[in-house]
Amino acid sequence: MAGPQMQATQEEMAAANVDMVWRDFCAHVLIKLNDCRRKSLYVPWKCEHERHEYEKCQYKDYKKRVAAAKEASS
């Protein structure tokens, strides 16, 4: 089974000023979220959908890592 694929390239992440610590498998969603935040001047309720999508992506990635760790330990 192939592992997850990055959807955002290093160039896209660099252009979007994504810090190295946030360059994970959800970076493509984070780029959209940060773009929305900048356009709305960081008004918290303007980007709720994008934030939810980012949090959902992070949760799914976490669940995959936990499952992989369990599989590796058994």
PDB file as gemmi writes it, atoms N, CA and C in Angstrom:
CRYST1    1.000    1.000    1.000  90.00  90.00  90.00 P 1                      
ATOM      1  N   MET A   1       0.845  -1.196   0.000  1.00  0.00           N  
ATOM      2  CA  MET A   1       0.000   0.000   0.000  1.00  0.00           C  
ATOM      3  C   MET A   1       0.881   1.245   0.000  1.00  0.00           C  
ATOM      4  N   ALA A   2       0.635   2.136  -0.914  1.00  0.00           N  
ATOM      5  CA  ALA A   2       1.423   3.362  -1.006  1.00  0.00           C  
ATOM      6  C   ALA A   2       1.012   4.336   0.093  1.00  0.00           C  
ATOM      7  N   GLY A   3       1.979   5.093   0.544  1.00  0.00           N  
ATOM      8  CA  GLY A   3       1.710   6.092   1.580  1.00  0.00           C  
ATOM      9  C   GLY A   3       0.989   7.298   1.006  1.00  0.00           C  
ATOM     10  N   PRO A   4       0.601   8.209   1.862  1.00  0.00           N  
ATOM     11  CA  PRO A   4      -0.093   9.412   1.394  1.00  0.00           C  
ATOM     12  C   PRO A   4       0.823  10.271   0.523  1.00  0.00           C  
ATOM     13  N   GLN A   5       0.233  10.999  -0.379  1.00  0.00           N  
ATOM     14  CA  GLN A   5       0.972  11.863  -1.290  1.00  0.00           C  
ATOM     15  C   GLN A   5       0.763  13.323  -0.914  1.00  0.00           C  
ATOM     16  N   MET A   6       1.844  14.094  -0.979  1.00  0.00           N  
ATOM     17  CA  MET A   6       1.732  15.533  -0.749  1.00  0.00           C  
ATOM     18  C   MET A   6       0.980  16.149  -1.918  1.00  0.00           C  
ATOM     19  N   GLN A   7       0.034  17.020  -1.615  1.00  0.00           N  
ATOM     20  CA  GLN A   7      -0.733  17.669  -2.675  1.00  0.00           C  
ATOM     21  C   GLN A   7      -0.201  19.057  -2.994  1.00  0.00           C  
ATOM     22  N   ALA A   8       0.545  19.640  -2.054  1.00  0.00           N  
ATOM     23  CA  ALA A   8       1.154  20.948  -2.277  1.00  0.00           C  
ATOM     24  C   ALA A   8       2.656  20.751  -2.479  1.00  0.00           C  
ATOM     25  N   THR A   9       3.203  21.418  -3.470  1.00  0.00           N  
ATOM     26  CA  THR A   9       4.631  21.304  -3.725  1.00  0.00           C  
ATOM     27  C   THR A   9       5.410  22.214  -2.776  1.00  0.00           C  
ATOM     28  N   GLN A  10       6.696  21.975  -2.695  1.00  0.00           N  
ATOM     29  CA  GLN A  10       7.550  22.823  -1.850  1.00  0.00           C  
ATOM     30  C   GLN A  10       7.493  24.273  -2.333  1.00  0.00           C  
ATOM     31  N   GLU A  11       7.422  24.461  -3.638  1.00  0.00           N  
ATOM     32  CA  GLU A  11       7.361  25.811  -4.206  1.00  0.00           C  
ATOM     33  C   GLU A  11       6.063  26.513  -3.815  1.00  0.00           C  
ATOM     34  N   GLU A  12       4.943  25.779  -3.859  1.00  0.00           N  
ATOM     35  CA  GLU A  12       3.650  26.359  -3.464  1.00  0.00           C  
ATOM     36  C   GLU A  12       3.652  26.733  -1.991  1.00  0.00           C  
ATOM     37  N   MET A  13       4.213  25.862  -1.167  1.00  0.00           N  
ATOM     38  CA  MET A  13       4.258  26.150   0.266  1.00  0.00           C  
ATOM     39  C   MET A  13       5.170  27.333   0.564  1.00  0.00           C  
ATOM     40  N   ALA A  14       6.286  27.423  -0.135  1.00  0.00           N  
ATOM     41  CA  ALA A  14       7.194  28.554   0.055  1.00  0.00           C  
ATOM     42  C   ALA A  14       6.532  29.856  -0.393  1.00  0.00           C  
ATOM     43  N   ALA A  15       5.841  29.814  -1.534  1.00  0.00           N  
ATOM     44  CA  ALA A  15       5.157  31.010  -2.042  1.00  0.00           C  
ATOM     45  C   ALA A  15       4.058  31.468  -1.090  1.00  0.00           C  
ATOM     46  N   ALA A  16       3.430  30.520  -0.394  1.00  0.00           N  
ATOM     47  CA  ALA A  16       2.354  30.849   0.545  1.00  0.00           C  
ATOM     48  C   ALA A  16       2.888  31.139   1.942  1.00  0.00           C  
ATOM     49  N   ASN A  17       4.205  31.145   2.107  1.00  0.00           N  
ATOM     50  CA  ASN A  17       4.856  31.421   3.399  1.00  0.00           C  
ATOM     51  C   ASN A  17       4.412  30.461   4.495  1.00  0.00           C  
ATOM     52  N   VAL A  18       4.292  29.188   4.155  1.00  0.00           N  
ATOM     53  CA  VAL A  18       3.941  28.167   5.145  1.00  0.00           C  
ATOM     54  C   VAL A  18       5.216  27.791   5.897  1.00  0.00           C  
ATOM     55  N   ASP A  19       5.192  27.934   7.211  1.00  0.00           N  
ATOM     56  CA  ASP A  19       6.353  27.577   8.022  1.00  0.00           C  
ATOM     57  C   ASP A  19       6.661  26.095   7.880  1.00  0.00           C  
ATOM     58  N   MET A  20       7.915  25.743   8.083  1.00  0.00           N  
ATOM     59  CA  MET A  20       8.341  24.351   7.925  1.00  0.00           C  
ATOM     60  C   MET A  20       7.555  23.399   8.832  1.00  0.00           C  
ATOM     61  N   VAL A  21       7.215  23.823  10.037  1.00  0.00           N  
ATOM     62  CA  VAL A  21       6.514  22.925  10.961  1.00  0.00           C  
ATOM     63  C   VAL A  21       5.110  22.589  10.494  1.00  0.00           C  
ATOM     64  N   TRP A  22       4.532  23.383   9.594  1.00  0.00           N  
ATOM     65  CA  TRP A  22       3.179  23.145   9.110  1.00  0.00           C  
ATOM     66  C   TRP A  22       3.165  22.494   7.732  1.00  0.00           C  
ATOM     67  N   ARG A  23       4.327  22.135   7.193  1.00  0.00           N  
ATOM     68  CA  ARG A  23       4.396  21.525   5.856  1.00  0.00           C  
ATOM     69  C   ARG A  23       4.193  20.020   5.972  1.00  0.00           C  
ATOM     70  N   ASP A  24       2.941  19.645   6.111  1.00  0.00           N  
ATOM     71  CA  ASP A  24       2.591  18.238   6.239  1.00  0.00           C  
ATOM     72  C   ASP A  24       1.590  17.875   5.143  1.00  0.00           C  
ATOM     73  N   PHE A  25       0.911  16.761   5.300  1.00  0.00           N  
ATOM     74  CA  PHE A  25      -0.018  16.296   4.273  1.00  0.00           C  
ATOM     75  C   PHE A  25      -1.286  17.142   4.190  1.00  0.00           C  
ATOM     76  N   CYS A  26      -1.454  18.098   5.082  1.00  0.00           N  
ATOM     77  CA  CYS A  26      -2.611  18.992   5.045  1.00  0.00           C  
ATOM     78  C   CYS A  26      -2.225  20.410   4.619  1.00  0.00           C  
ATOM     79  N   ALA A  27      -1.030  20.583   4.137  1.00  0.00           N  
ATOM     80  CA  ALA A  27      -0.551  21.917   3.770  1.00  0.00           C  
ATOM     81  C   ALA A  27      -1.402  22.547   2.674  1.00  0.00           C  
ATOM     82  N   HIS A  28      -1.910  21.739   1.749  1.00  0.00           N  
ATOM     83  CA  HIS A  28      -2.743  22.294   0.679  1.00  0.00           C  
ATOM     84  C   HIS A  28      -4.015  22.928   1.225  1.00  0.00           C  
ATOM     85  N   VAL A  29      -4.541  22.382   2.310  1.00  0.00           N  
ATOM     86  CA  VAL A  29      -5.744  22.948   2.941  1.00  0.00           C  
ATOM     87  C   VAL A  29      -5.357  24.180   3.744  1.00  0.00           C  
ATOM     88  N   LEU A  30      -4.193  24.133   4.394  1.00  0.00           N  
ATOM     89  CA  LEU A  30      -3.712  25.280   5.170  1.00  0.00           C  
ATOM     90  C   LEU A  30      -3.469  26.489   4.278  1.00  0.00           C  
ATOM     91  N   ILE A  31      -2.983  26.269   3.071  1.00  0.00           N  
ATOM     92  CA  ILE A  31      -2.757  27.382   2.142  1.00  0.00           C  
ATOM     93  C   ILE A  31      -4.079  28.088   1.849  1.00  0.00           C  
ATOM     94  N   LYS A  32      -5.141  27.326   1.603  1.00  0.00           N  
ATOM     95  CA  LYS A  32      -6.467  27.921   1.360  1.00  0.00           C  
ATOM     96  C   LYS A  32      -6.973  28.667   2.595  1.00  0.00           C  
ATOM     97  N   LEU A  33      -6.771  28.057   3.775  1.00  0.00           N  
ATOM     98  CA  LEU A  33      -7.218  28.686   5.017  1.00  0.00           C  
ATOM     99  C   LEU A  33      -6.484  30.006   5.257  1.00  0.00           C  
ATOM    100  N   ASN A  34      -5.176  30.003   5.111  1.00  0.00           N  
ATOM    101  CA  ASN A  34      -4.413  31.235   5.337  1.00  0.00           C  
ATOM    102  C   ASN A  34      -4.751  32.313   4.325  1.00  0.00           C  
ATOM    103  N   ASP A  35      -5.030  31.911   3.080  1.00  0.00           N  
ATOM    104  CA  ASP A  35      -5.444  32.872   2.064  1.00  0.00           C  
ATOM    105  C   ASP A  35      -6.769  33.523   2.465  1.00  0.00           C  
ATOM    106  N   CYS A  36      -7.709  32.711   2.920  1.00  0.00           N  
ATOM    107  CA  CYS A  36      -8.998  33.239   3.383  1.00  0.00           C  
ATOM    108  C   CYS A  36      -8.806  34.177   4.577  1.00  0.00           C  
ATOM    109  N   ARG A  37      -7.940  33.776   5.487  1.00  0.00           N  
ATOM    110  CA  ARG A  37      -7.684  34.612   6.672  1.00  0.00           C  
ATOM    111  C   ARG A  37      -7.120  35.975   6.280  1.00  0.00           C  
ATOM    112  N   ARG A  38      -6.170  35.981   5.359  1.00  0.00           N  
ATOM    113  CA  ARG A  38      -5.585  37.251   4.925  1.00  0.00           C  
ATOM    114  C   ARG A  38      -6.632  38.132   4.238  1.00  0.00           C  
ATOM    115  N   LYS A  39      -7.443  37.524   3.372  1.00  0.00           N  
ATOM    116  CA  LYS A  39      -8.459  38.296   2.638  1.00  0.00           C  
ATOM    117  C   LYS A  39      -9.526  38.861   3.560  1.00  0.00           C  
ATOM    118  N   SER A  40      -9.813  38.164   4.659  1.00  0.00           N  
ATOM    119  CA  SER A  40     -10.855  38.629   5.583  1.00  0.00           C  
ATOM    120  C   SER A  40     -10.281  39.395   6.769  1.00  0.00           C  
ATOM    121  N   LEU A  41      -8.990  39.703   6.705  1.00  0.00           N  
ATOM    122  CA  LEU A  41      -8.300  40.428   7.781  1.00  0.00           C  
ATOM    123  C   LEU A  41      -8.400  39.691   9.117  1.00  0.00           C  
ATOM    124  N   TYR A  42      -8.334  38.369   9.058  1.00  0.00           N  
ATOM    125  CA  TYR A  42      -8.309  37.480  10.225  1.00  0.00           C  
ATOM    126  C   TYR A  42      -9.558  37.563  11.103  1.00  0.00           C  
ATOM    127  N   VAL A  43     -10.694  37.920  10.501  1.00  0.00           N  
ATOM    128  CA  VAL A  43     -11.962  37.899  11.224  1.00  0.00           C  
ATOM    129  C   VAL A  43     -12.301  36.424  11.469  1.00  0.00           C  
ATOM    130  N   PRO A  44     -12.445  36.003  12.737  1.00  0.00           N  
ATOM    131  CA  PRO A  44     -12.546  34.579  13.066  1.00  0.00           C  
ATOM    132  C   PRO A  44     -13.702  33.833  12.398  1.00  0.00           C  
ATOM    133  N   TRP A  45     -14.841  34.448  12.213  1.00  0.00           N  
ATOM    134  CA  TRP A  45     -16.005  33.728  11.709  1.00  0.00           C  
ATOM    135  C   TRP A  45     -16.078  33.709  10.178  1.00  0.00           C  
ATOM    136  N   LYS A  46     -15.161  34.358   9.490  1.00  0.00           N  
ATOM    137  CA  LYS A  46     -15.215  34.422   8.029  1.00  0.00           C  
ATOM    138  C   LYS A  46     -14.715  33.143   7.354  1.00  0.00           C  
ATOM    139  N   CYS A  47     -13.843  32.389   7.999  1.00  0.00           N  
ATOM    140  CA  CYS A  47     -13.213  31.237   7.348  1.00  0.00           C  
ATOM    141  C   CYS A  47     -13.514  29.938   8.093  1.00  0.00           C  
ATOM    142  N   GLU A  48     -14.720  29.843   8.640  1.00  0.00           N  
ATOM    143  CA  GLU A  48     -15.066  28.664   9.438  1.00  0.00           C  
ATOM    144  C   GLU A  48     -15.014  27.383   8.604  1.00  0.00           C  
ATOM    145  N   HIS A  49     -15.495  27.431   7.366  1.00  0.00           N  
ATOM    146  CA  HIS A  49     -15.490  26.235   6.529  1.00  0.00           C  
ATOM    147  C   HIS A  49     -14.056  25.768   6.254  1.00  0.00           C  
ATOM    148  N   GLU A  50     -13.186  26.694   5.902  1.00  0.00           N  
ATOM    149  CA  GLU A  50     -11.794  26.352   5.616  1.00  0.00           C  
ATOM    150  C   GLU A  50     -11.096  25.816   6.867  1.00  0.00           C  
ATOM    151  N   ARG A  51     -11.385  26.420   8.009  1.00  0.00           N  
ATOM    152  CA  ARG A  51     -10.777  25.956   9.258  1.00  0.00           C  
ATOM    153  C   ARG A  51     -11.262  24.544   9.591  1.00  0.00           C  
ATOM    154  N   HIS A  52     -12.546  24.296   9.379  1.00  0.00           N  
ATOM    155  CA  HIS A  52     -13.089  22.961   9.636  1.00  0.00           C  
ATOM    156  C   HIS A  52     -12.435  21.930   8.718  1.00  0.00           C  
ATOM    157  N   GLU A  53     -12.268  22.265   7.458  1.00  0.00           N  
ATOM    158  CA  GLU A  53     -11.624  21.350   6.514  1.00  0.00           C  
ATOM    159  C   GLU A  53     -10.182  21.060   6.938  1.00  0.00           C  
ATOM    160  N   TYR A  54      -9.477  22.084   7.416  1.00  0.00           N  
ATOM    161  CA  TYR A  54      -8.095  21.893   7.857  1.00  0.00           C  
ATOM    162  C   TYR A  54      -8.045  21.004   9.100  1.00  0.00           C  
ATOM    163  N   GLU A  55      -8.918  21.271  10.058  1.00  0.00           N  
ATOM    164  CA  GLU A  55      -8.945  20.461  11.277  1.00  0.00           C  
ATOM    165  C   GLU A  55      -9.329  19.012  10.970  1.00  0.00           C  
ATOM    166  N   LYS A  56     -10.250  18.809  10.031  1.00  0.00           N  
ATOM    167  CA  LYS A  56     -10.648  17.461   9.633  1.00  0.00           C  
ATOM    168  C   LYS A  56      -9.474  16.735   8.970  1.00  0.00           C  
ATOM    169  N   CYS A  57      -8.738  17.426   8.135  1.00  0.00           N  
ATOM    170  CA  CYS A  57      -7.568  16.841   7.484  1.00  0.00           C  
ATOM    171  C   CYS A  57      -6.523  16.458   8.530  1.00  0.00           C  
ATOM    172  N   GLN A  58      -6.278  17.337   9.490  1.00  0.00           N  
ATOM    173  CA  GLN A  58      -5.312  17.046  10.548  1.00  0.00           C  
ATOM    174  C   GLN A  58      -5.745  15.826  11.361  1.00  0.00           C  
ATOM    175  N   TYR A  59      -7.031  15.715  11.654  1.00  0.00           N  
ATOM    176  CA  TYR A  59      -7.544  14.584  12.425  1.00  0.00           C  
ATOM    177  C   TYR A  59      -7.380  13.281  11.653  1.00  0.00           C  
ATOM    178  N   LYS A  60      -7.708  13.300  10.350  1.00  0.00           N  
ATOM    179  CA  LYS A  60      -7.556  12.095   9.533  1.00  0.00           C  
ATOM    180  C   LYS A  60      -6.095  11.673   9.463  1.00  0.00           C  
ATOM    181  N   ASP A  61      -5.197  12.639   9.336  1.00  0.00           N  
ATOM    182  CA  ASP A  61      -3.767  12.337   9.294  1.00  0.00           C  
ATOM    183  C   ASP A  61      -3.315  11.734  10.621  1.00  0.00           C  
ATOM    184  N   TYR A  62      -3.808  12.283  11.723  1.00  0.00           N  
ATOM    185  CA  TYR A  62      -3.489  11.754  13.047  1.00  0.00           C  
ATOM    186  C   TYR A  62      -3.962  10.302  13.178  1.00  0.00           C  
ATOM    187  N   LYS A  63      -5.197  10.033  12.738  1.00  0.00           N  
ATOM    188  CA  LYS A  63      -5.735   8.674  12.827  1.00  0.00           C  
ATOM    189  C   LYS A  63      -4.893   7.699  11.996  1.00  0.00           C  
ATOM    190  N   LYS A  64      -4.434   8.123  10.828  1.00  0.00           N  
ATOM    191  CA  LYS A  64      -3.580   7.269   9.996  1.00  0.00           C  
ATOM    192  C   LYS A  64      -2.266   6.972  10.700  1.00  0.00           C  
ATOM    193  N   ARG A  65      -1.676   7.988  11.345  1.00  0.00           N  
ATOM    194  CA  ARG A  65      -0.405   7.777  12.033  1.00  0.00           C  
ATOM    195  C   ARG A  65      -0.569   6.860  13.239  1.00  0.00           C  
ATOM    196  N   VAL A  66      -1.688   6.978  13.957  1.00  0.00           N  
ATOM    197  CA  VAL A  66      -1.941   6.110  15.100  1.00  0.00           C  
ATOM    198  C   VAL A  66      -2.119   4.678  14.620  1.00  0.00           C  
ATOM    199  N   ALA A  67      -2.871   4.479  13.557  1.00  0.00           N  
ATOM    200  CA  ALA A  67      -3.079   3.127  13.011  1.00  0.00           C  
ATOM    201  C   ALA A  67      -1.759   2.541  12.537  1.00  0.00           C  
ATOM    202  N   ALA A  68      -0.921   3.336  11.902  1.00  0.00           N  
ATOM    203  CA  ALA A  68       0.374   2.856  11.430  1.00  0.00           C  
ATOM    204  C   ALA A  68       1.272   2.493  12.603  1.00  0.00           C  
ATOM    205  N   ALA A  69       1.224   3.273  13.675  1.00  0.00           N  
ATOM    206  CA  ALA A  69       2.040   2.969  14.848  1.00  0.00           C  
ATOM    207  C   ALA A  69       1.577   1.674  15.521  1.00  0.00           C  
ATOM    208  N   LYS A  70       0.254   1.470  15.586  1.00  0.00           N  
ATOM    209  CA  LYS A  70      -0.268   0.242  16.158  1.00  0.00           C  
ATOM    210  C   LYS A  70       0.138  -0.960  15.319  1.00  0.00           C  
ATOM    211  N   GLU A  71       0.060  -0.807  14.011  1.00  0.00           N  
ATOM    212  CA  GLU A  71       0.423  -1.898  13.106  1.00  0.00           C  
ATOM    213  C   GLU A  71       1.910  -2.211  13.216  1.00  0.00           C  
ATOM    214  N   ALA A  72       2.723  -1.186  13.354  1.00  0.00           N  
ATOM    215  CA  ALA A  72       4.178  -1.388  13.448  1.00  0.00           C  
ATOM    216  C   ALA A  72       4.569  -2.041  14.787  1.00  0.00           C  
ATOM    217  N   SER A  73       3.809  -1.750  15.823  1.00  0.00           N  
ATOM    218  CA  SER A  73       4.171  -2.295  17.152  1.00  0.00           C  
ATOM    219  C   SER A  73       3.671  -3.728  17.349  1.00  0.00           C  
ATOM    220  N   SER A  74       2.764  -4.177  16.501  1.00  0.00           N  
ATOM    221  CA  SER A  74       2.242  -5.541  16.688  1.00  0.00           C  
ATOM    222  C   SER A  74       2.880  -6.538  15.758  1.00  0.00           C  
TER     223      SER A  74                                                      
END                                                                             
